[in-house]
Short mmCIF file of C-alpha atoms in Angstrom, two decimals:
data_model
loop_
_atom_site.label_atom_id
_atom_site.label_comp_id
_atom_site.label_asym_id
_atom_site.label_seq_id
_atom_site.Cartn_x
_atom_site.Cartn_y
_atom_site.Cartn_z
CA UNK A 176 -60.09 1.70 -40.47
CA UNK A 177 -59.56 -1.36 -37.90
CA UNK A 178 -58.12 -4.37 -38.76
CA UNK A 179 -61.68 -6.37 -39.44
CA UNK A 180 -62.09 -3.96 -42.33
CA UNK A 181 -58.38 -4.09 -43.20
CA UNK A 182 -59.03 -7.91 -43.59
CA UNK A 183 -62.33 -7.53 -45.77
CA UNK A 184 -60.16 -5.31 -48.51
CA UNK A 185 -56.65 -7.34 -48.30
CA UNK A 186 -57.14 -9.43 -51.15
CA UNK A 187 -58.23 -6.73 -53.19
CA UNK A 188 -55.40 -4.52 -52.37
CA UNK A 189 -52.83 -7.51 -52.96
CA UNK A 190 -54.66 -8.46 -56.20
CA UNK A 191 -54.52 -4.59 -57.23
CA UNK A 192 -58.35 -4.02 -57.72
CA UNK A 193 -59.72 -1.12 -58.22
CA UNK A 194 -61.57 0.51 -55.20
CA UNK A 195 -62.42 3.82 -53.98
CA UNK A 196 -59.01 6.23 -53.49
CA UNK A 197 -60.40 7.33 -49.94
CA UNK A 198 -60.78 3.36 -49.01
CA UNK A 199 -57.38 2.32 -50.45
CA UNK A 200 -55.63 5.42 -48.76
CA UNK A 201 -57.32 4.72 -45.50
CA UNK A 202 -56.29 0.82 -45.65
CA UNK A 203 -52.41 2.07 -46.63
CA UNK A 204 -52.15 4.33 -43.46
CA UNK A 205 -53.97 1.26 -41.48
CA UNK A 206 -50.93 -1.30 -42.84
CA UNK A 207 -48.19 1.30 -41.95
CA UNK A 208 -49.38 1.60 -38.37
CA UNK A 209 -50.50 -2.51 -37.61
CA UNK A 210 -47.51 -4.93 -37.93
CA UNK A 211 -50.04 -8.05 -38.07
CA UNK A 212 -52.00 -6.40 -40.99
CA UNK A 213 -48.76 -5.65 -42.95
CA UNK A 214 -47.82 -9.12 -42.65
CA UNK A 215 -51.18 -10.13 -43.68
CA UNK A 216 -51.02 -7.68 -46.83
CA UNK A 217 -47.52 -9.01 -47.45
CA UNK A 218 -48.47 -12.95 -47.66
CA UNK A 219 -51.90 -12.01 -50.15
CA UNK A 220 -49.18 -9.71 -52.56
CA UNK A 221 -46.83 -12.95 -52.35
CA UNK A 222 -49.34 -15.14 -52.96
CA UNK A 223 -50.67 -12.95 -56.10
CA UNK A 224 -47.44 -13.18 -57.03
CA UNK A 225 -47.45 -16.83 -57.15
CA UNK A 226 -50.43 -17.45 -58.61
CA UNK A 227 -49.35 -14.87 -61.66
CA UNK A 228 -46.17 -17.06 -61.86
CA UNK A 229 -48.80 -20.33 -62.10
CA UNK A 230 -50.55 -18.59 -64.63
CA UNK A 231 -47.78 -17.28 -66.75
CA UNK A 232 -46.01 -21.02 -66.28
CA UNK A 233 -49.78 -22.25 -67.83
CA UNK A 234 -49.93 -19.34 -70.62
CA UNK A 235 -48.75 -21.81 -73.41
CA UNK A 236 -50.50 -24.59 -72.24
CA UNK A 237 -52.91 -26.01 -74.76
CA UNK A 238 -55.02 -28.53 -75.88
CA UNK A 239 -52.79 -31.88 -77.99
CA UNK A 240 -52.87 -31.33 -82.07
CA UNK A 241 -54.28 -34.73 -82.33
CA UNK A 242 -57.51 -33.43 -80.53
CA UNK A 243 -58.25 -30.98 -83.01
CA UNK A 244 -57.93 -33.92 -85.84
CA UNK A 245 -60.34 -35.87 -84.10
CA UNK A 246 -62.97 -33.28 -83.27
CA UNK A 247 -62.90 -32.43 -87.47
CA UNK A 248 -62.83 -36.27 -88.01
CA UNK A 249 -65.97 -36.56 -85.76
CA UNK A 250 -67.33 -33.56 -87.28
CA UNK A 251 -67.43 -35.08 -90.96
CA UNK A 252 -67.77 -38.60 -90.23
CA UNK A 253 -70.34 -38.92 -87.59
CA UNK A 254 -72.64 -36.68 -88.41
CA UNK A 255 -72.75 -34.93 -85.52
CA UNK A 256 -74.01 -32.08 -86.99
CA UNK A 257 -77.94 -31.38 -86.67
CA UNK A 258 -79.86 -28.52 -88.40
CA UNK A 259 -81.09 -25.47 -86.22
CA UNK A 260 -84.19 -27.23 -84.86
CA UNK A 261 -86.68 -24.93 -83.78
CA UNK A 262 -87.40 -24.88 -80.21
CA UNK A 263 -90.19 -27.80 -79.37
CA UNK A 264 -93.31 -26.41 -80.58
CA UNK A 265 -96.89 -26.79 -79.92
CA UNK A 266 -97.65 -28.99 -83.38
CA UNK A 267 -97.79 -32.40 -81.47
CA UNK A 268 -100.24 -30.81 -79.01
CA UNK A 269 -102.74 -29.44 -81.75
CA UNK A 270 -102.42 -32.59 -83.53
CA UNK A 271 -103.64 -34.66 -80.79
CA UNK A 272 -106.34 -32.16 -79.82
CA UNK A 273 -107.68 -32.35 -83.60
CA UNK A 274 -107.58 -36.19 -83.51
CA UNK A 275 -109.27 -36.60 -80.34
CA UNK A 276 -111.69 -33.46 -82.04
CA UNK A 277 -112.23 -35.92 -85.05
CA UNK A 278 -113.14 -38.59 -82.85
CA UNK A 279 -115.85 -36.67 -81.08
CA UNK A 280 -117.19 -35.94 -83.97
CA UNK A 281 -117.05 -39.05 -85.78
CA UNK A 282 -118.77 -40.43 -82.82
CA UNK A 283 -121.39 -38.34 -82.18
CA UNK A 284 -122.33 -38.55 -85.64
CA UNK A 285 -122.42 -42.30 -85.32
CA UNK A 286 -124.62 -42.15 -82.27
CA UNK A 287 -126.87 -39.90 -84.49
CA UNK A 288 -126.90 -42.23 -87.60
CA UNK A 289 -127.92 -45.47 -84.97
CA UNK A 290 -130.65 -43.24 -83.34
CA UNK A 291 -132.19 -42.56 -86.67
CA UNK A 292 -131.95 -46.08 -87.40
CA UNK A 293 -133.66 -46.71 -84.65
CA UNK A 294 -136.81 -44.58 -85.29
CA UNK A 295 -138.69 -46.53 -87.44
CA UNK A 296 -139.51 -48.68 -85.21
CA UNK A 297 -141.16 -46.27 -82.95
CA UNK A 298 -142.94 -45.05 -86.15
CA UNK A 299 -144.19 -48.49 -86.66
CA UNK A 300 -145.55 -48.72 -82.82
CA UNK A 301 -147.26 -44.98 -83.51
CA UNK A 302 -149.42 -45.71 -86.07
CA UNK A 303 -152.40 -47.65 -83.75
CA UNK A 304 -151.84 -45.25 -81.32
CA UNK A 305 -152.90 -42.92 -84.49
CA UNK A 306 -155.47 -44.80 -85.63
CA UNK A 307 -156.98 -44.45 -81.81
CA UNK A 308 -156.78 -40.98 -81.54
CA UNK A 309 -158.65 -40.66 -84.78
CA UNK A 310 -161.32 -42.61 -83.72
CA UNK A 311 -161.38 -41.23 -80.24
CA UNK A 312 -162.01 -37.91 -82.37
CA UNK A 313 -164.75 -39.16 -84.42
CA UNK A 314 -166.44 -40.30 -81.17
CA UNK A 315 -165.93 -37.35 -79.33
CA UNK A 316 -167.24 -35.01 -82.10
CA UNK A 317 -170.45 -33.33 -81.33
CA UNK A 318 -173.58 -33.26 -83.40
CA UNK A 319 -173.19 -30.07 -84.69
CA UNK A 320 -169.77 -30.54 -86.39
CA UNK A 321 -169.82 -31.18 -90.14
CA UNK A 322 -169.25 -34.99 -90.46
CA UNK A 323 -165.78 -35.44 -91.88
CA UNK A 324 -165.27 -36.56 -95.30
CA UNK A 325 -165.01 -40.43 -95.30
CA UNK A 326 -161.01 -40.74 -96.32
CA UNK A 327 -159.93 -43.02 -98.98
CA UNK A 328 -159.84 -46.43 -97.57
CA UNK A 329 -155.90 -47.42 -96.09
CA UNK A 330 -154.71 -49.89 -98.16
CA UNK A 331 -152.98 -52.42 -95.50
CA UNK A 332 -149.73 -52.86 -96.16
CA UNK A 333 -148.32 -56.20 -97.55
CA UNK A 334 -145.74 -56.91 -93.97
CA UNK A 335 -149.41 -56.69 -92.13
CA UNK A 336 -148.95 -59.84 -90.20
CA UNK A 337 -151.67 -61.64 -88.65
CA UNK A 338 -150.83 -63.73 -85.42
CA UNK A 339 -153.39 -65.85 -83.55
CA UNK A 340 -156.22 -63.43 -85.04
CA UNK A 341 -154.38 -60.28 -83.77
CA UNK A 342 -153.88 -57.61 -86.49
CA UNK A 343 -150.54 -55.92 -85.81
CA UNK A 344 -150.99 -52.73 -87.16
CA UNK A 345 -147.81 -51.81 -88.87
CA UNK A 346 -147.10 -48.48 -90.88
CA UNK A 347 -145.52 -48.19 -93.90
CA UNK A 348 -141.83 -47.05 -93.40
CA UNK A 349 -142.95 -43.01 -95.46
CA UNK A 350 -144.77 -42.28 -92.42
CA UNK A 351 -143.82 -39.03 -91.97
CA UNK A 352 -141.70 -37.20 -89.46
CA UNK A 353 -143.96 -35.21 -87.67
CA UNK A 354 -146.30 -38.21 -86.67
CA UNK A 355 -143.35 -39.97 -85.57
CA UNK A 356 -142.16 -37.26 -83.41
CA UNK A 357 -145.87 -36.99 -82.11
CA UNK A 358 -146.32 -40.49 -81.30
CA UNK A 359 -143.03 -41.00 -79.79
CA UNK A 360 -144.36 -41.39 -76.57
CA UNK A 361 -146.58 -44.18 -76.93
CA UNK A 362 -146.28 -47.55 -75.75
CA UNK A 363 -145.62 -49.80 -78.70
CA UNK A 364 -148.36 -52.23 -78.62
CA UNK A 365 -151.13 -54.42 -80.88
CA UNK A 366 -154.23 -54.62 -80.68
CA UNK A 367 -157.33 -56.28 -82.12
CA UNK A 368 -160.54 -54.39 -84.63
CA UNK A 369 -162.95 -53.45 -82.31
CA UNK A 370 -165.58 -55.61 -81.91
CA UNK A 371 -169.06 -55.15 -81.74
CA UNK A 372 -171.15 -55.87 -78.42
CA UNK A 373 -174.41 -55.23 -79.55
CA UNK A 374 -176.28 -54.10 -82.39
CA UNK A 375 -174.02 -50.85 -83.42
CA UNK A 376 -176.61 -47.98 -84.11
CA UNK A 377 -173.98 -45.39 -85.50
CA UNK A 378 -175.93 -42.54 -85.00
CA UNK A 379 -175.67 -43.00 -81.21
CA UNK A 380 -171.16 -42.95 -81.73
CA UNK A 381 -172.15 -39.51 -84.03
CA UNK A 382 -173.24 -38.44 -80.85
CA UNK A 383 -170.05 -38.73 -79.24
CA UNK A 384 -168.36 -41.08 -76.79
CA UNK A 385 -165.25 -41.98 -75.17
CA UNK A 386 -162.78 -45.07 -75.37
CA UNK A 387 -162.11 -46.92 -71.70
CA UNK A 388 -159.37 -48.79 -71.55
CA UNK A 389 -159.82 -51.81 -69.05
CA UNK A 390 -158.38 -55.06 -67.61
CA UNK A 391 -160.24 -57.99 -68.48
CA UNK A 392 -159.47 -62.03 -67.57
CA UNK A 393 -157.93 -63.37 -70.34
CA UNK A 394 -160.79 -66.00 -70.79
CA UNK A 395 -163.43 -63.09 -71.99
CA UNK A 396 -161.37 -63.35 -74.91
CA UNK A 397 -163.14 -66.90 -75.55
CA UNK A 398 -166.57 -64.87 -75.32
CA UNK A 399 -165.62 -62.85 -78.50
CA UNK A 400 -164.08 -66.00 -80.50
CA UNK A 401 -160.22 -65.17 -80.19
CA UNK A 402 -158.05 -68.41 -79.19
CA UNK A 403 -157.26 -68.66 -75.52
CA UNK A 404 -154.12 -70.16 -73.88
CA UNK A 405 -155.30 -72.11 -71.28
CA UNK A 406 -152.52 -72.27 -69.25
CA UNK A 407 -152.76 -68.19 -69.09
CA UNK A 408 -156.26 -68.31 -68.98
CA UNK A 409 -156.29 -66.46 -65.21
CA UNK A 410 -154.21 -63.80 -66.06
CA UNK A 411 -155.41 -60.13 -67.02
CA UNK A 412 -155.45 -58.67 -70.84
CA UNK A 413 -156.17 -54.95 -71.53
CA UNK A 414 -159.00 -53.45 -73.74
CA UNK A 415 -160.61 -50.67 -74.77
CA UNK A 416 -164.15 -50.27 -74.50
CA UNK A 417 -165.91 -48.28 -76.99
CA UNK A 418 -168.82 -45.91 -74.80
CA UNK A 419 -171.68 -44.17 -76.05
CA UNK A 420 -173.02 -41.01 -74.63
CA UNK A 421 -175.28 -42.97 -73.08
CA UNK A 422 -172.70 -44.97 -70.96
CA UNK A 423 -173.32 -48.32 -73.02
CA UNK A 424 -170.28 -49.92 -73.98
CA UNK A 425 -171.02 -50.60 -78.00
CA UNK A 426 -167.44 -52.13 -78.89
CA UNK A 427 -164.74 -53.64 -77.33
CA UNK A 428 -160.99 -54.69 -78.83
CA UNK A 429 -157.78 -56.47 -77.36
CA UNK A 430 -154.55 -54.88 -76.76
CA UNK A 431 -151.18 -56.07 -75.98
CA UNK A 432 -148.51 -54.50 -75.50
CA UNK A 433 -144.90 -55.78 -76.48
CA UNK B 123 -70.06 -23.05 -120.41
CA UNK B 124 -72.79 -21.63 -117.83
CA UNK B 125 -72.06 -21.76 -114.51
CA UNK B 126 -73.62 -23.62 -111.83
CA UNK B 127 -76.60 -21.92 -109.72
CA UNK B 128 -75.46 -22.16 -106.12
CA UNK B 129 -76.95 -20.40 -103.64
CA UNK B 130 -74.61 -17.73 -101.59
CA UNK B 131 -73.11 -18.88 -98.46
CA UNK B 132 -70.75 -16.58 -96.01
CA UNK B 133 -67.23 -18.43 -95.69
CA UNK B 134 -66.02 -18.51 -92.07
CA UNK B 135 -62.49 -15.99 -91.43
CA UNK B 136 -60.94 -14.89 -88.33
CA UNK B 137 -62.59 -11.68 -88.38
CA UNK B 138 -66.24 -13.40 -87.37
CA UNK B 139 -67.28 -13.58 -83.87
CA UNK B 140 -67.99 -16.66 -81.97
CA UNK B 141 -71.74 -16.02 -82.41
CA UNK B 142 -71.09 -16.13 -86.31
CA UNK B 143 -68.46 -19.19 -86.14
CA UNK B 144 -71.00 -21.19 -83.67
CA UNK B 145 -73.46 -19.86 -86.55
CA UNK B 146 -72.13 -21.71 -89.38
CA UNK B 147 -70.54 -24.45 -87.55
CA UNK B 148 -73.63 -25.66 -87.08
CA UNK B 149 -74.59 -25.39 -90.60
CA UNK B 150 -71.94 -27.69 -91.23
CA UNK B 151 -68.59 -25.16 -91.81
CA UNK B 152 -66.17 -27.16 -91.30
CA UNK B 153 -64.24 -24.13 -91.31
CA UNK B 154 -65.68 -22.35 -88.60
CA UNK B 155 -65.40 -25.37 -86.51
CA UNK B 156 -62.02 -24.96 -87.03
CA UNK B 157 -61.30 -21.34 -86.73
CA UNK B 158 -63.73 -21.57 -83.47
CA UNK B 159 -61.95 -24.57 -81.76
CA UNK B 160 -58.43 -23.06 -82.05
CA UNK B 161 -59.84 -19.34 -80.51
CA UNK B 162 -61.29 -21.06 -77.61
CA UNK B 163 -59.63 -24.42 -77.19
CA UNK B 164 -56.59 -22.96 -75.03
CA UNK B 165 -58.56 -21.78 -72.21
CA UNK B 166 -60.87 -24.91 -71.62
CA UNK B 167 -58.01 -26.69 -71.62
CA UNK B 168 -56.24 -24.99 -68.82
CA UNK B 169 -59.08 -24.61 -66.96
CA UNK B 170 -59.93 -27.79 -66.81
CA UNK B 171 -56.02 -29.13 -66.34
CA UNK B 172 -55.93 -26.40 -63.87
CA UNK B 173 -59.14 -28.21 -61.91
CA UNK B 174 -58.26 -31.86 -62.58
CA UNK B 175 -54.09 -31.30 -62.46
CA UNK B 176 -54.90 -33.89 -65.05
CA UNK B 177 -53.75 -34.07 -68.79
CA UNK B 178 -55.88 -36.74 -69.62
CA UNK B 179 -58.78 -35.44 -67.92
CA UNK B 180 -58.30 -32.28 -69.54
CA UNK B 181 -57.96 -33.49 -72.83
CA UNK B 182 -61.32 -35.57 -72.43
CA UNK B 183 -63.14 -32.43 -71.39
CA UNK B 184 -62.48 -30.34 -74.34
CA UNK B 185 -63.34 -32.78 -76.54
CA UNK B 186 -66.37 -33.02 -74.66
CA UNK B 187 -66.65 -29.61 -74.78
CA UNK B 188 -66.58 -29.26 -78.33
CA UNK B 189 -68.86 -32.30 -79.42
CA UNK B 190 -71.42 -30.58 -77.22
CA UNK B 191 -71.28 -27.53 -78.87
CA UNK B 192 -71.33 -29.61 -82.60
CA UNK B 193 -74.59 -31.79 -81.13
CA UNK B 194 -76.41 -28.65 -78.97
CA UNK B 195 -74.35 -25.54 -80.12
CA UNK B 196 -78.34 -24.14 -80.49
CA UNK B 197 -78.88 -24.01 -76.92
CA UNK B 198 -76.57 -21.15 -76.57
CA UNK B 199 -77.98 -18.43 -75.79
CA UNK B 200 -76.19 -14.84 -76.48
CA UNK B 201 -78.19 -12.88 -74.38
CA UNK B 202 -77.15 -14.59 -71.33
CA UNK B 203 -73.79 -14.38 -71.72
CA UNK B 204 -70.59 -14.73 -73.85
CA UNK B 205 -69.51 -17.69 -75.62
CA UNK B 206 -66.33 -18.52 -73.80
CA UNK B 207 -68.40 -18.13 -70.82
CA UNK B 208 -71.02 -20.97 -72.28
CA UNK B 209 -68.23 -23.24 -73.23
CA UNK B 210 -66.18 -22.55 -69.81
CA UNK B 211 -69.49 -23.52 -68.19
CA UNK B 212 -69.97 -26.04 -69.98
CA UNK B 213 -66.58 -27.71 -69.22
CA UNK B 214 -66.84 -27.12 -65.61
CA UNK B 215 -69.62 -29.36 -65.17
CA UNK B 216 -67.61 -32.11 -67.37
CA UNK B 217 -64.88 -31.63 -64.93
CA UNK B 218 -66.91 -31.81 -61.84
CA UNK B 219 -68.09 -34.63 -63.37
CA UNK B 220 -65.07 -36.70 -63.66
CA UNK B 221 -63.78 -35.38 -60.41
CA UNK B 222 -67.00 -36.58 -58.55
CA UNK B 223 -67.07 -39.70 -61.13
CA UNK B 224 -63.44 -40.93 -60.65
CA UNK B 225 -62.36 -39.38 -57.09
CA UNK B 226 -58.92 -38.56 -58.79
CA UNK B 227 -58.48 -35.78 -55.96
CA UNK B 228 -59.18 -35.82 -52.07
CA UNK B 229 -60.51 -32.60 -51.04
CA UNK B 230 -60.58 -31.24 -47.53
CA UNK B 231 -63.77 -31.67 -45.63
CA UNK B 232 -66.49 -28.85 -45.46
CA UNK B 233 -65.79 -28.44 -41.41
CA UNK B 234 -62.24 -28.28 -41.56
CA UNK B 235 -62.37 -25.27 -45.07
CA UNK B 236 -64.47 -23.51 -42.63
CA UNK B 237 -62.58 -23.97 -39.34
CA UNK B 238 -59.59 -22.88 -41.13
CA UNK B 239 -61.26 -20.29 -43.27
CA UNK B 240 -62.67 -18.72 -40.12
CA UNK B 241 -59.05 -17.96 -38.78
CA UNK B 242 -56.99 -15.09 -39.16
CA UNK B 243 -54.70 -15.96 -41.12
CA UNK B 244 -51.02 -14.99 -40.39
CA UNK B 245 -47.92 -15.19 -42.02
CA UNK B 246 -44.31 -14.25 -42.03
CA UNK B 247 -42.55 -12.17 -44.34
CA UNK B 248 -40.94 -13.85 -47.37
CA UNK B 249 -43.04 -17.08 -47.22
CA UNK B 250 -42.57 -17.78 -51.19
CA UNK B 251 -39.66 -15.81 -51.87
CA UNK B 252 -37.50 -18.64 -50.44
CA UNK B 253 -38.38 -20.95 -52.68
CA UNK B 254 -37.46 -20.82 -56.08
CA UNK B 255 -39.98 -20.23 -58.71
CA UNK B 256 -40.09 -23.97 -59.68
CA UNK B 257 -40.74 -24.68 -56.17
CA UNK B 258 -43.13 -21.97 -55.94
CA UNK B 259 -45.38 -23.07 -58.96
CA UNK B 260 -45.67 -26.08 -57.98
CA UNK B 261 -46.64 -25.45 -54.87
CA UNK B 262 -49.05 -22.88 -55.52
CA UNK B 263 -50.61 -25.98 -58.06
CA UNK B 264 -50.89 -27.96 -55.40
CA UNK B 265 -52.24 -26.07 -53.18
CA UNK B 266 -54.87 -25.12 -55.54
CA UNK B 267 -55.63 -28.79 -56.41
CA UNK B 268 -56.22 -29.15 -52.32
CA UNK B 269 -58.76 -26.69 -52.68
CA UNK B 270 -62.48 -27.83 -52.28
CA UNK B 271 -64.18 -27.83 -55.83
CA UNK B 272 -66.20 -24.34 -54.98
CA UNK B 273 -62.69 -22.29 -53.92
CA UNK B 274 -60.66 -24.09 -56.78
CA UNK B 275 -63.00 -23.00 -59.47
CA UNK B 276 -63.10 -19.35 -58.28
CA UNK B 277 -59.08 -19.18 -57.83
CA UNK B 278 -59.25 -20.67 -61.11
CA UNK B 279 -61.34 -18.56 -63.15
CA UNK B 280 -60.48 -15.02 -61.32
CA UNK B 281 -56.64 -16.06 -60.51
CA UNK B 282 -55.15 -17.97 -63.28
CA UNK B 283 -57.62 -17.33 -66.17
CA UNK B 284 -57.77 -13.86 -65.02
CA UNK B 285 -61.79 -13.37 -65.26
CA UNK B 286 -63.75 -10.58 -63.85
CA UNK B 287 -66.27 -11.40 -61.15
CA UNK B 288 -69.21 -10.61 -64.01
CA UNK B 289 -67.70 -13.57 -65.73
CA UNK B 290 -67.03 -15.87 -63.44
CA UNK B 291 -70.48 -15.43 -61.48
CA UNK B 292 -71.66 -15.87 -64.99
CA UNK B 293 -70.32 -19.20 -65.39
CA UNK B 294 -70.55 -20.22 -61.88
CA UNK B 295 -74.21 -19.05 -62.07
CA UNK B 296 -74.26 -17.70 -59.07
CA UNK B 297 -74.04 -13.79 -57.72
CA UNK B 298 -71.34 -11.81 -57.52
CA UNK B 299 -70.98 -11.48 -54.15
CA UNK B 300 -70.73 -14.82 -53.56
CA UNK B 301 -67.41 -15.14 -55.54
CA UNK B 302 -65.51 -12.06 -54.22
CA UNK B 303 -66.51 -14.15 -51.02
CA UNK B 304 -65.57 -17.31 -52.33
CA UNK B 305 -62.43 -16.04 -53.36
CA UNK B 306 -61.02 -14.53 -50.31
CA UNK B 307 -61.52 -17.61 -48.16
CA UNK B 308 -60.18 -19.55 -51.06
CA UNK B 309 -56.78 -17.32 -50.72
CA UNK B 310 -56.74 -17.64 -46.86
CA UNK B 311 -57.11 -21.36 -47.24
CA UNK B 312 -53.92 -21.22 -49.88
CA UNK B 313 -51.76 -19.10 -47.50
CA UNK B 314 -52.82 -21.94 -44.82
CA UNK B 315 -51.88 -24.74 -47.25
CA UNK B 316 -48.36 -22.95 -48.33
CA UNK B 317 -47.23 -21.86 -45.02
CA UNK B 318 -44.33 -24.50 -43.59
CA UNK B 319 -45.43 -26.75 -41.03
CA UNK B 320 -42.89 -25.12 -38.38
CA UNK B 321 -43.96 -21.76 -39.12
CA UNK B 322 -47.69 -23.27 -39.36
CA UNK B 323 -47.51 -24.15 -35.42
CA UNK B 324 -45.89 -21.17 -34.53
CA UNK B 325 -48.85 -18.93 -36.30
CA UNK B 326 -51.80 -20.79 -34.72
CA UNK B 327 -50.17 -20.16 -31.23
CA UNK B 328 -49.14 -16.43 -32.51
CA UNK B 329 -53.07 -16.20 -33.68
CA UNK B 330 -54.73 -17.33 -30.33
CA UNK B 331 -52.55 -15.86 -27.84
CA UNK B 332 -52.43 -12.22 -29.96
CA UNK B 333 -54.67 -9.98 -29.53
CA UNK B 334 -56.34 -7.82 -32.65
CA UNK B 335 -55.80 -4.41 -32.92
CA UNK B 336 -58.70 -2.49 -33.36
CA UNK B 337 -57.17 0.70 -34.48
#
């Protein structure tokens, strides 16, 4: 034992700790033989003792009557008392995640309900596009096919609205699903009955034929008795040609799209 | 004449712990508030007269003390520790508060705890046994109020409150080692701060001239 380790173990020899017999017995021989440790040892056991006299001096020491009277006063009148509350759970968390849930929803749904809205007006822009491919078909059928059964005249419906002699060829609102989804593509546009350019020998359409859609100046519209705007007279209009197999063009209507 | 249904509730007595007083304190037993207050209220107050050397201060920090534990008494937590420990901690940082609020005491500067902590402290013989135990306690209390806030609060808890290191490191919340440290530079700064001036000068010169025996 030296005196550096004699001064790590003095206060716990003055305060009476309890440590290892062997350390305590080598620290007792180490006081007997240094004079400057005993001293040291000497001033810690007088200072325990003064601190014990602090303490005992403090022993009875307590907290005013009055303050006991106030803290019950304060514990019945103000309602300082709360209930155990559980420790802040996750509730407000999964309430705002179902809201803003709801909300997705809710919207989503919405968006669906205006899309569907929205889809009869493609229907109504499908139906020429219909009526062309059937025609196309009838043209393009070969001479060997069985002639298709005549259908039922169309009635036209009643909101068919006729604007400077163009027919716009609107569907009823049943049309169903599946054409609408099949036509969804096409361009919305109007367009005029064919008309004929010569004298129309159907047995030379039965033999097929294709529809040609062109550009024409909008003044050959004059040539088949539709009203011209004269101030748009130079610009182009489409229309479809109707071909035989023979390359002669036997009808002809106006289109527009909108 | 039936008698009213009311549903069974456990009375606070002395033989309860503090977990079971705390318990139905905060279910509103006024009783255990009571019984709780009077088991505990001793030893906050001392401590925290012994840290402030105030009455006033101390009196305002058990109070404190105790409406914290009626408002938050849930926050206690047995499994980290006793509740005299919670409530001692809890008080200390009231006190520190006030004591860094109000500046009632001047402590010694950081440099000058360590210069003197660093030294070897000497002493004569019979340093407190001539002065009479008056003189001595009051002394000793005001060389403990001298103390910086870290050495007071370990003289207080293991010296005059008598705490075990556990405890104190508990309440400190900090390791053990650290307050067996604390303390023993806390009690060389006391023997510093008790020592008469005259003797004082003569121990610095004694402690630089001497040598240190390395037997």
């Amino acid at each position: 034992m030296n005196c550096q380790r004699f001064e790590e173990l003095v206060s716990e020899l003055a305060r009476g700790q309890i440590m290892d017999a062997d350390l305590q017995r080598d620290a007792l021989d180490h006081e007997r033989e240094c004079r400057e440790c005993m001293l040291r040892l000497n001033a810690e056991e007088h200072l325990t003792r003064g601190l014990h006299a602090l303490k005992l001096e403090m022993e009875s020491v307590s907290a005013p009557m009055a303050l006991e009277s106030h803290l019950v006063e304060a514990f019945r009148t103000r309602n300082v008392v709360h209930p155990i509350v559980p420790r802040r759970t996750m509730a407000r968390y999964w309430l705002t995640a179902v809201a803003a849930l709801l909300l997705i929803v809710f919207g989503v749904v919405a968006a669906r309900w205006r899309h569907e809205q929205k889809q009869p007006r493609q229907v109504e822009a499908a139906v020429p596009s219909k009526q062309y491919e059937k025609q196309a078909v009838a043209y393009n059928r070969t001479p060997d096919q069985p002639k298709p059964e005549r259908p039922a005249p169309e009635r036209r419906p009643k909101r068919e609205r006729r604007l400077n002699g163009l027919v716009a060829k609107t569907p009823s609102r049943n049309a169903n699903r599946d054409e609408s989804q099949i036509s969804n593509h096409v361009v919305k546009e109007i367009a005029t009955d064919f008309v004929a350019l010569s004298y129309l020998n159907p047995e030379n359409i039965q033999e097929g034929g294709q529809i040609v859609r062109v550009e024409l100046p909008r003044s050959a519209m004059a040539s088949f008795g539709f009203p011209v705007n004269m101030d748009r007279y130079n610009e182009k209009v489409k229309a479809d040609v109707l071909l035989g197999v023979d390359g002669v063009a036997h009808a002809i209507r106006f289109v527009k799209e909108y | 004449m039936t008698a009213a249904f009311r549903p069974f509730r456990m009375k606070a007595n002395n033989d309860q712990n503090d977990g079971e007083l705390l318990r139905l304190m905060l279910a509103g037993d006024e009783d255990a508030l009571t019984l709780l207050y009077r088991r505990r209220q001793a030893a906050i107050y001392r401590f925290a007269l012994q840290m402030s050397g105030s009455p006033s201060v101390a009196e305002d920090v058990t109070q404190e003390v105790f409406l914290f534990l009626m408002r938050q008494g849930h926050v206690f937590d047995a499994a980290r520790g006793s509740l005299p420990s919670f409530l001692l901690g809890v008080a200390r940082n009231y006190v520190l508060r006030r004591l860094r609020g109000e500046q009632l005491l001047v402590t010694l500067a950081d440099d000058y705890e360590d210069e003197v902590a660093s030294e070897q402290t000497r002493t004569e013989p019979g340093l407190l046994e001539e002065l009479t135990r008056a003189e001595t306690i009051e002394a000793v209390r005001k060389a403990i109020l001298s103390l910086p806030e870290r050495y007071r609060e370990v003289v207080v808890l293991c010296e005059l409150q008598e705490l075990s290191y556990v405890e104190t490191a508990e309440i400190l919340g900090c390791a053990i080692g650290t307050v067996r440290s604390r303390l023993h530079r806390a009690r060389s700064l006391l023997l510093t701060k008790l020592r008469p001036a005259e003797q004082a000068d003569q121990t610095t010169e004694v402690t630089v001239k001497s040598a240190r025996c390395f037997a």
